[in-house]
Amino acid sequence: MSRRVIISGNWKMYNTTAEAKELVEGLLAGVKDLGEKEMLIFPPSIHLKEVVAQCEGSKIQVGAQNMYFKEEGAFTGEISPTMVKDAGADYILIAHSERRHVFGETDELINDKVKAAFLYDLKPVLCIGELLEDYEAGKSKEVCRNQLVEDLKGISAEQMKQMVIAYEPVWAIGTGKVATPEIAESIHMSIREVLKELYSEEIAELVPVLYGGSVKPDNAAGLLVKPNIDGVLVGGACLKADSFLGIANA
Ligand code: PGA
């Protein structure tokens, strides 16, 4: 079975309005050549509406980097799933490692966000991944397994068919230390094992599992060639159109 291949970019807290516009212009110029590959970008939410409008009619899909799980209320500083939808985004990044480790998001909160994504018709890209100490202790697979079990509680098989998982070892994010394609492939296979255990073989085979962590134009091909790596989630290298397109074309 051939799975979707998704080249995604998380802008994090970068880009002014003018920079965002210029970056999207650059991507639009190159995205036509991507063939079957999908491109998905996560701008800061303040730019969502403009980026969605700029990408309309193109192959570029747009998502928000984060949201709260309630529809509305006294939650200063947060944005709601309905606001993300209203801005025209289709995807939502959930549980990026910076949300887990800088902002202290728990698996319980993450699970609420995954449920909210489906409730409000947003497609979640759920990030999982282990810390350096877990990696050094040989606990990468165990940590990812636990995160999947906790974060996917109450998510149905039908909903899982819309899900994208991103494996991002925390020790590889923004550090220049990319996981070797062999390490990443091995974890991706174990993620599929967990999906099979929690759901079914069909779902384990269907759900795209992306790799993230120091992906660059010169290491992307080695990762993307692996049978269980269905795309990438790029941070630093997605902020310039040529380097993100270089990854997409790898
Ligand atoms: P990086 O970030 O590519 O800069 O390592 C990846 C991410 O945080 O998604």
PDB file of C-alpha atoms and ligand atoms in Angstrom:
ATOM      1  CA  MET A   1       0.000   0.000   0.000  1.00  0.00           C
ATOM      2  CA  SER A   2       1.329   3.422  -0.788  1.00  0.00           C
ATOM      3  CA  ARG A   3       1.000   5.944   1.964  1.00  0.00           C
ATOM      4  CA  ARG A   4       0.751   9.708   1.653  1.00  0.00           C
ATOM      5  CA  VAL A   5       4.087  11.504   1.707  1.00  0.00           C
ATOM      6  CA  ILE A   6       3.939  14.791   3.580  1.00  0.00           C
ATOM      7  CA  ILE A   7       6.655  17.448   3.641  1.00  0.00           C
ATOM      8  CA  SER A   8       5.734  19.690   6.526  1.00  0.00           C
ATOM      9  CA  GLY A   9       7.306  22.788   7.970  1.00  0.00           C
ATOM     10  CA  ASN A  10       6.852  24.265  11.428  1.00  0.00           C
ATOM     11  CA  TRP A  11       7.742  27.944  11.396  1.00  0.00           C
ATOM     12  CA  LYS A  12       7.715  28.116  15.218  1.00  0.00           C
ATOM     13  CA  MET A  13       7.907  31.743  16.477  1.00  0.00           C
ATOM     14  CA  TYR A  14       9.520  33.160  13.356  1.00  0.00           C
ATOM     15  CA  ASN A  15       8.513  35.537  10.540  1.00  0.00           C
ATOM     16  CA  THR A  16       6.870  38.940  10.422  1.00  0.00           C
ATOM     17  CA  THR A  17       3.942  39.473   8.059  1.00  0.00           C
ATOM     18  CA  ALA A  18       6.257  40.587   5.251  1.00  0.00           C
ATOM     19  CA  GLU A  19       8.645  37.662   5.803  1.00  0.00           C
ATOM     20  CA  ALA A  20       5.742  35.216   5.846  1.00  0.00           C
ATOM     21  CA  LYS A  21       4.443  36.571   2.561  1.00  0.00           C
ATOM     22  CA  GLU A  22       7.847  36.346   0.917  1.00  0.00           C
ATOM     23  CA  LEU A  23       8.406  32.794   2.154  1.00  0.00           C
ATOM     24  CA  VAL A  24       5.035  31.609   0.838  1.00  0.00           C
ATOM     25  CA  GLU A  25       5.696  33.306  -2.501  1.00  0.00           C
ATOM     26  CA  GLY A  26       8.932  31.347  -2.762  1.00  0.00           C
ATOM     27  CA  LEU A  27       7.203  28.086  -1.878  1.00  0.00           C
ATOM     28  CA  LEU A  28       4.378  28.665  -4.349  1.00  0.00           C
ATOM     29  CA  ALA A  29       6.942  29.086  -7.108  1.00  0.00           C
ATOM     30  CA  GLY A  30       8.436  25.644  -6.412  1.00  0.00           C
ATOM     31  CA  VAL A  31       5.558  23.569  -5.119  1.00  0.00           C
ATOM     32  CA  LYS A  32       4.144  22.669  -8.545  1.00  0.00           C
ATOM     33  CA  ASP A  33       7.007  20.275  -9.155  1.00  0.00           C
ATOM     34  CA  LEU A  34       6.297  18.151  -6.087  1.00  0.00           C
ATOM     35  CA  GLY A  35       4.236  15.489  -7.845  1.00  0.00           C
ATOM     36  CA  GLU A  36       2.403  13.240  -5.398  1.00  0.00           C
ATOM     37  CA  LYS A  37       4.125  14.685  -2.339  1.00  0.00           C
ATOM     38  CA  GLU A  38       2.026  16.940  -0.141  1.00  0.00           C
ATOM     39  CA  MET A  39       3.270  20.166   1.389  1.00  0.00           C
ATOM     40  CA  LEU A  40       1.965  21.366   4.732  1.00  0.00           C
ATOM     41  CA  ILE A  41       3.052  24.471   6.617  1.00  0.00           C
ATOM     42  CA  PHE A  42       2.414  25.637  10.175  1.00  0.00           C
ATOM     43  CA  PRO A  43       2.789  29.437  10.417  1.00  0.00           C
ATOM     44  CA  PRO A  44       2.309  31.318  13.700  1.00  0.00           C
ATOM     45  CA  SER A  45      -1.429  31.680  14.232  1.00  0.00           C
ATOM     46  CA  ILE A  46      -1.309  35.457  13.776  1.00  0.00           C
ATOM     47  CA  HIS A  47      -0.435  34.843  10.102  1.00  0.00           C
ATOM     48  CA  LEU A  48      -2.851  31.971   9.486  1.00  0.00           C
ATOM     49  CA  LYS A  49      -5.558  33.846   7.639  1.00  0.00           C
ATOM     50  CA  GLU A  50      -3.174  35.615   5.289  1.00  0.00           C
ATOM     51  CA  VAL A  51      -1.153  32.475   4.587  1.00  0.00           C
ATOM     52  CA  VAL A  52      -4.308  30.457   3.914  1.00  0.00           C
ATOM     53  CA  ALA A  53      -5.490  33.124   1.456  1.00  0.00           C
ATOM     54  CA  GLN A  54      -2.096  33.185  -0.259  1.00  0.00           C
ATOM     55  CA  CYS A  55      -2.044  29.382  -0.574  1.00  0.00           C
ATOM     56  CA  GLU A  56      -5.588  29.054  -1.850  1.00  0.00           C
ATOM     57  CA  GLY A  57      -5.812  27.004  -5.024  1.00  0.00           C
ATOM     58  CA  SER A  58      -2.233  25.731  -4.595  1.00  0.00           C
ATOM     59  CA  LYS A  59      -0.873  22.417  -3.322  1.00  0.00           C
ATOM     60  CA  ILE A  60       0.192  23.972  -0.023  1.00  0.00           C
ATOM     61  CA  GLN A  61      -1.937  22.994   2.960  1.00  0.00           C
ATOM     62  CA  VAL A  62      -1.950  25.036   6.135  1.00  0.00           C
ATOM     63  CA  GLY A  63      -2.229  24.241   9.835  1.00  0.00           C
ATOM     64  CA  ALA A  64      -1.902  25.967  13.205  1.00  0.00           C
ATOM     65  CA  GLN A  65       0.964  25.174  15.578  1.00  0.00           C
ATOM     66  CA  ASN A  66      -1.194  24.898  18.664  1.00  0.00           C
ATOM     67  CA  MET A  67      -4.648  25.503  20.098  1.00  0.00           C
ATOM     68  CA  TYR A  68      -6.533  25.051  23.343  1.00  0.00           C
ATOM     69  CA  PHE A  69      -9.168  22.316  23.422  1.00  0.00           C
ATOM     70  CA  LYS A  70     -12.175  24.438  24.471  1.00  0.00           C
ATOM     71  CA  GLU A  71     -14.423  26.113  21.963  1.00  0.00           C
ATOM     72  CA  GLU A  72     -14.342  29.480  23.739  1.00  0.00           C
ATOM     73  CA  GLY A  73     -14.027  30.985  27.174  1.00  0.00           C
ATOM     74  CA  ALA A  74     -11.852  32.883  29.608  1.00  0.00           C
ATOM     75  CA  PHE A  75      -8.504  31.459  28.475  1.00  0.00           C
ATOM     76  CA  THR A  76      -6.345  34.502  27.891  1.00  0.00           C
ATOM     77  CA  GLY A  77      -3.742  34.083  25.216  1.00  0.00           C
ATOM     78  CA  GLU A  78      -5.139  30.868  23.780  1.00  0.00           C
ATOM     79  CA  ILE A  79      -6.859  30.207  20.472  1.00  0.00           C
ATOM     80  CA  SER A  80      -9.706  27.746  19.961  1.00  0.00           C
ATOM     81  CA  PRO A  81     -10.269  24.991  17.393  1.00  0.00           C
ATOM     82  CA  THR A  82     -13.115  27.020  15.918  1.00  0.00           C
ATOM     83  CA  MET A  83     -10.805  30.012  15.477  1.00  0.00           C
ATOM     84  CA  VAL A  84      -8.286  27.804  13.675  1.00  0.00           C
ATOM     85  CA  LYS A  85     -11.080  26.533  11.423  1.00  0.00           C
ATOM     86  CA  ASP A  86     -12.402  30.038  10.935  1.00  0.00           C
ATOM     87  CA  ALA A  87      -8.954  31.159   9.748  1.00  0.00           C
ATOM     88  CA  GLY A  88      -9.242  28.499   7.050  1.00  0.00           C
ATOM     89  CA  ALA A  89      -6.623  26.054   8.327  1.00  0.00           C
ATOM     90  CA  ASP A  90      -7.269  22.328   7.958  1.00  0.00           C
ATOM     91  CA  TYR A  91      -4.499  20.918  10.125  1.00  0.00           C
ATOM     92  CA  ILE A  92      -3.400  21.299  13.715  1.00  0.00           C
ATOM     93  CA  LEU A  93       0.011  20.450  15.121  1.00  0.00           C
ATOM     94  CA  ILE A  94      -0.422  18.905  18.546  1.00  0.00           C
ATOM     95  CA  ALA A  95       2.159  18.237  21.261  1.00  0.00           C
ATOM     96  CA  HIS A  96       5.250  19.546  19.536  1.00  0.00           C
ATOM     97  CA  SER A  97       8.151  18.866  21.885  1.00  0.00           C
ATOM     98  CA  GLU A  98       8.384  22.576  22.696  1.00  0.00           C
ATOM     99  CA  ARG A  99       4.752  22.450  23.829  1.00  0.00           C
ATOM    100  CA  ARG A 100       5.512  19.396  25.959  1.00  0.00           C
ATOM    101  CA  HIS A 101       8.824  20.536  27.402  1.00  0.00           C
ATOM    102  CA  VAL A 102       8.832  24.358  27.358  1.00  0.00           C
ATOM    103  CA  PHE A 103       5.148  24.842  28.135  1.00  0.00           C
ATOM    104  CA  GLY A 104       4.603  21.729  30.233  1.00  0.00           C
ATOM    105  CA  GLU A 105       1.785  20.111  28.254  1.00  0.00           C
ATOM    106  CA  THR A 106       0.778  16.786  29.772  1.00  0.00           C
ATOM    107  CA  ASP A 107      -0.463  13.719  27.933  1.00  0.00           C
ATOM    108  CA  GLU A 108      -3.884  14.378  29.456  1.00  0.00           C
ATOM    109  CA  LEU A 109      -4.056  17.854  27.925  1.00  0.00           C
ATOM    110  CA  ILE A 110      -2.667  16.528  24.657  1.00  0.00           C
ATOM    111  CA  ASN A 111      -5.350  13.855  24.571  1.00  0.00           C
ATOM    112  CA  ASP A 112      -7.999  16.570  25.070  1.00  0.00           C
ATOM    113  CA  LYS A 113      -6.501  18.502  22.153  1.00  0.00           C
ATOM    114  CA  VAL A 114      -6.517  15.455  19.872  1.00  0.00           C
ATOM    115  CA  LYS A 115     -10.183  14.866  20.710  1.00  0.00           C
ATOM    116  CA  ALA A 116     -10.961  18.549  20.117  1.00  0.00           C
ATOM    117  CA  ALA A 117      -9.250  18.429  16.729  1.00  0.00           C
ATOM    118  CA  PHE A 118     -11.623  15.697  15.571  1.00  0.00           C
ATOM    119  CA  LEU A 119     -14.623  17.323  17.211  1.00  0.00           C
ATOM    120  CA  TYR A 120     -13.990  20.503  15.215  1.00  0.00           C
ATOM    121  CA  ASP A 121     -12.947  18.795  12.016  1.00  0.00           C
ATOM    122  CA  LEU A 122      -9.247  19.617  12.095  1.00  0.00           C
ATOM    123  CA  LYS A 123      -6.681  17.032  11.039  1.00  0.00           C
ATOM    124  CA  PRO A 124      -4.158  16.468  13.808  1.00  0.00           C
ATOM    125  CA  VAL A 125      -0.446  15.973  13.356  1.00  0.00           C
ATOM    126  CA  LEU A 126       0.487  14.450  16.698  1.00  0.00           C
ATOM    127  CA  CYS A 127       4.140  14.802  17.743  1.00  0.00           C
ATOM    128  CA  ILE A 128       5.827  12.242  19.943  1.00  0.00           C
ATOM    129  CA  GLY A 129       9.447  11.674  20.852  1.00  0.00           C
ATOM    130  CA  GLU A 130      11.865  10.944  23.641  1.00  0.00           C
ATOM    131  CA  LEU A 131      14.305  13.142  25.561  1.00  0.00           C
ATOM    132  CA  LEU A 132      18.064  12.616  25.324  1.00  0.00           C
ATOM    133  CA  GLU A 133      18.137  10.829  28.684  1.00  0.00           C
ATOM    134  CA  ASP A 134      15.485   8.363  27.481  1.00  0.00           C
ATOM    135  CA  TYR A 135      17.402   7.809  24.266  1.00  0.00           C
ATOM    136  CA  GLU A 136      20.630   7.155  26.166  1.00  0.00           C
ATOM    137  CA  ALA A 137      18.804   4.772  28.483  1.00  0.00           C
ATOM    138  CA  GLY A 138      17.503   2.821  25.474  1.00  0.00           C
ATOM    139  CA  LYS A 139      13.918   3.867  26.231  1.00  0.00           C
ATOM    140  CA  SER A 140      12.997   5.577  22.937  1.00  0.00           C
ATOM    141  CA  LYS A 141      10.406   3.005  21.901  1.00  0.00           C
ATOM    142  CA  GLU A 142       8.915   2.719  25.364  1.00  0.00           C
ATOM    143  CA  VAL A 143       8.489   6.510  25.673  1.00  0.00           C
ATOM    144  CA  CYS A 144       6.883   6.761  22.223  1.00  0.00           C
ATOM    145  CA  ARG A 145       4.600   3.866  23.025  1.00  0.00           C
ATOM    146  CA  ASN A 146       3.438   5.451  26.273  1.00  0.00           C
ATOM    147  CA  GLN A 147       2.803   8.776  24.567  1.00  0.00           C
ATOM    148  CA  LEU A 148       0.724   7.097  21.853  1.00  0.00           C
ATOM    149  CA  VAL A 149      -1.307   5.094  24.366  1.00  0.00           C
ATOM    150  CA  GLU A 150      -2.056   8.179  26.481  1.00  0.00           C
ATOM    151  CA  ASP A 151      -2.532  10.714  23.693  1.00  0.00           C
ATOM    152  CA  LEU A 152      -4.844   8.518  21.604  1.00  0.00           C
ATOM    153  CA  LYS A 153      -7.232   7.505  24.400  1.00  0.00           C
ATOM    154  CA  GLY A 154     -10.802   7.542  23.116  1.00  0.00           C
ATOM    155  CA  ILE A 155      -9.798   8.100  19.486  1.00  0.00           C
ATOM    156  CA  SER A 156     -11.735   5.794  17.180  1.00  0.00           C
ATOM    157  CA  ALA A 157     -10.399   3.767  14.290  1.00  0.00           C
ATOM    158  CA  GLU A 158     -12.273   6.003  11.849  1.00  0.00           C
ATOM    159  CA  GLN A 159     -10.652   9.070  13.370  1.00  0.00           C
ATOM    160  CA  MET A 160      -7.231   7.439  13.277  1.00  0.00           C
ATOM    161  CA  LYS A 161      -7.509   7.239   9.517  1.00  0.00           C
ATOM    162  CA  GLN A 162      -7.224  11.043   9.442  1.00  0.00           C
ATOM    163  CA  MET A 163      -4.253  11.130  11.791  1.00  0.00           C
ATOM    164  CA  VAL A 164      -0.655  11.945  11.039  1.00  0.00           C
ATOM    165  CA  ILE A 165       2.074  11.052  13.546  1.00  0.00           C
ATOM    166  CA  ALA A 166       5.392  12.899  13.705  1.00  0.00           C
ATOM    167  CA  TYR A 167       8.281  11.218  15.459  1.00  0.00           C
ATOM    168  CA  GLU A 168      10.648  13.883  16.722  1.00  0.00           C
ATOM    169  CA  PRO A 169      13.411  12.787  19.066  1.00  0.00           C
ATOM    170  CA  VAL A 170      13.858  15.804  21.344  1.00  0.00           C
ATOM    171  CA  TRP A 171      17.648  15.424  21.262  1.00  0.00           C
ATOM    172  CA  ALA A 172      17.571  15.972  17.483  1.00  0.00           C
ATOM    173  CA  ILE A 173      15.404  19.107  17.430  1.00  0.00           C
ATOM    174  CA  GLY A 174      17.344  22.249  16.602  1.00  0.00           C
ATOM    175  CA  THR A 175      20.598  20.575  17.618  1.00  0.00           C
ATOM    176  CA  GLY A 176      21.974  19.604  14.221  1.00  0.00           C
ATOM    177  CA  LYS A 177      22.045  15.994  15.487  1.00  0.00           C
ATOM    178  CA  VAL A 178      19.742  14.206  13.093  1.00  0.00           C
ATOM    179  CA  ALA A 179      18.739  10.655  13.976  1.00  0.00           C
ATOM    180  CA  THR A 180      20.338   8.294  11.489  1.00  0.00           C
ATOM    181  CA  PRO A 181      17.891   6.941   8.922  1.00  0.00           C
ATOM    182  CA  GLU A 182      18.345   3.513  10.563  1.00  0.00           C
ATOM    183  CA  ILE A 183      17.437   4.751  14.036  1.00  0.00           C
ATOM    184  CA  ALA A 184      14.450   6.693  12.708  1.00  0.00           C
ATOM    185  CA  GLU A 185      13.252   3.755  10.609  1.00  0.00           C
ATOM    186  CA  SER A 186      13.448   1.422  13.580  1.00  0.00           C
ATOM    187  CA  ILE A 187      11.372   3.767  15.764  1.00  0.00           C
ATOM    188  CA  HIS A 188       8.878   4.313  12.954  1.00  0.00           C
ATOM    189  CA  MET A 189       8.412   0.558  12.678  1.00  0.00           C
ATOM    190  CA  SER A 190       7.810   0.333  16.403  1.00  0.00           C
ATOM    191  CA  ILE A 191       5.234   3.143  16.144  1.00  0.00           C
ATOM    192  CA  ARG A 192       3.392   1.078  13.539  1.00  0.00           C
ATOM    193  CA  GLU A 193       3.511  -1.892  15.904  1.00  0.00           C
ATOM    194  CA  VAL A 194       1.794   0.202  18.572  1.00  0.00           C
ATOM    195  CA  LEU A 195      -0.850   1.394  16.082  1.00  0.00           C
ATOM    196  CA  LYS A 196      -1.460  -2.210  15.118  1.00  0.00           C
ATOM    197  CA  GLU A 197      -1.836  -3.202  18.742  1.00  0.00           C
ATOM    198  CA  LEU A 198      -4.172  -0.265  19.530  1.00  0.00           C
ATOM    199  CA  TYR A 199      -6.132  -0.382  16.254  1.00  0.00           C
ATOM    200  CA  SER A 200      -5.426  -2.719  13.383  1.00  0.00           C
ATOM    201  CA  GLU A 201      -2.894  -3.701  10.792  1.00  0.00           C
ATOM    202  CA  GLU A 202      -4.811  -1.630   8.246  1.00  0.00           C
ATOM    203  CA  ILE A 203      -4.474   1.514  10.337  1.00  0.00           C
ATOM    204  CA  ALA A 204      -0.843   0.819  11.154  1.00  0.00           C
ATOM    205  CA  GLU A 205      -0.159   0.659   7.431  1.00  0.00           C
ATOM    206  CA  LEU A 206      -2.280   3.685   6.542  1.00  0.00           C
ATOM    207  CA  VAL A 207      -1.185   6.380   9.004  1.00  0.00           C
ATOM    208  CA  PRO A 208       1.700   8.541   7.743  1.00  0.00           C
ATOM    209  CA  VAL A 209       4.577   8.711  10.218  1.00  0.00           C
ATOM    210  CA  LEU A 210       6.837  11.725   9.657  1.00  0.00           C
ATOM    211  CA  TYR A 211      10.326  12.241  11.026  1.00  0.00           C
ATOM    212  CA  GLY A 212      11.438  15.550  12.551  1.00  0.00           C
ATOM    213  CA  GLY A 213      14.670  16.788  14.064  1.00  0.00           C
ATOM    214  CA  SER A 214      17.449  18.632  12.190  1.00  0.00           C
ATOM    215  CA  VAL A 215      16.166  17.656   8.763  1.00  0.00           C
ATOM    216  CA  LYS A 216      18.131  19.545   6.098  1.00  0.00           C
ATOM    217  CA  PRO A 217      18.304  19.396   2.281  1.00  0.00           C
ATOM    218  CA  ASP A 218      21.425  17.244   2.497  1.00  0.00           C
ATOM    219  CA  ASN A 219      20.087  14.591   4.885  1.00  0.00           C
ATOM    220  CA  ALA A 220      16.434  14.433   3.797  1.00  0.00           C
ATOM    221  CA  ALA A 221      16.892  11.921   0.975  1.00  0.00           C
ATOM    222  CA  GLY A 222      18.491   9.331   3.269  1.00  0.00           C
ATOM    223  CA  LEU A 223      15.507   9.569   5.602  1.00  0.00           C
ATOM    224  CA  LEU A 224      12.780   9.719   2.948  1.00  0.00           C
ATOM    225  CA  VAL A 225      14.052   6.629   1.184  1.00  0.00           C
ATOM    226  CA  LYS A 226      13.216   4.488   4.232  1.00  0.00           C
ATOM    227  CA  PRO A 227       9.971   2.548   3.753  1.00  0.00           C
ATOM    228  CA  ASN A 228       8.441   3.606   7.081  1.00  0.00           C
ATOM    229  CA  ILE A 229       9.398   7.285   6.938  1.00  0.00           C
ATOM    230  CA  ASP A 230       6.515   8.978   5.120  1.00  0.00           C
ATOM    231  CA  GLY A 231       7.725  12.527   5.181  1.00  0.00           C
ATOM    232  CA  VAL A 232       9.320  15.071   7.447  1.00  0.00           C
ATOM    233  CA  LEU A 233       8.482  17.807   9.911  1.00  0.00           C
ATOM    234  CA  VAL A 234      11.066  20.522   9.442  1.00  0.00           C
ATOM    235  CA  GLY A 235      11.870  23.421  11.781  1.00  0.00           C
ATOM    236  CA  GLY A 236      14.904  25.596  11.062  1.00  0.00           C
ATOM    237  CA  ALA A 237      15.312  24.541   7.447  1.00  0.00           C
ATOM    238  CA  CYS A 238      11.722  25.424   6.483  1.00  0.00           C
ATOM    239  CA  LEU A 239      12.218  29.150   7.025  1.00  0.00           C
ATOM    240  CA  LYS A 240      13.860  29.682   3.640  1.00  0.00           C
ATOM    241  CA  ALA A 241      11.948  28.637   0.511  1.00  0.00           C
ATOM    242  CA  ASP A 242      14.983  27.176  -1.238  1.00  0.00           C
ATOM    243  CA  SER A 243      16.007  24.946   1.642  1.00  0.00           C
ATOM    244  CA  PHE A 244      12.445  23.745   2.322  1.00  0.00           C
ATOM    245  CA  LEU A 245      11.942  23.042  -1.380  1.00  0.00           C
ATOM    246  CA  GLY A 246      15.328  21.338  -1.413  1.00  0.00           C
ATOM    247  CA  ILE A 247      14.034  18.977   1.265  1.00  0.00           C
ATOM    248  CA  ALA A 248      10.742  18.489  -0.553  1.00  0.00           C
ATOM    249  CA  ASN A 249      12.586  17.554  -3.736  1.00  0.00           C
ATOM    250  CA  ALA A 250      15.075  15.267  -1.985  1.00  0.00           C
TER     251      ALA A 250
HETATM  252  P1  PGA B   1      14.467  21.424  13.532  1.00  0.00           P
HETATM  253  O1  PGA B   1      13.033  21.403  14.253  1.00  0.00           O
HETATM  254  O2  PGA B   1      14.242  20.969  12.113  1.00  0.00           O
HETATM  255  O3  PGA B   1      14.915  22.860  13.627  1.00  0.00           O
HETATM  256  O4  PGA B   1      15.340  20.492  14.291  1.00  0.00           O
HETATM  257  C1  PGA B   1      12.137  20.354  14.014  1.00  0.00           C
HETATM  258  C2  PGA B   1      10.876  20.604  14.781  1.00  0.00           C
HETATM  259  O5  PGA B   1      10.930  21.150  15.874  1.00  0.00           O
HETATM  260  O6  PGA B   1       9.758  20.247  14.322  1.00  0.00           O
END
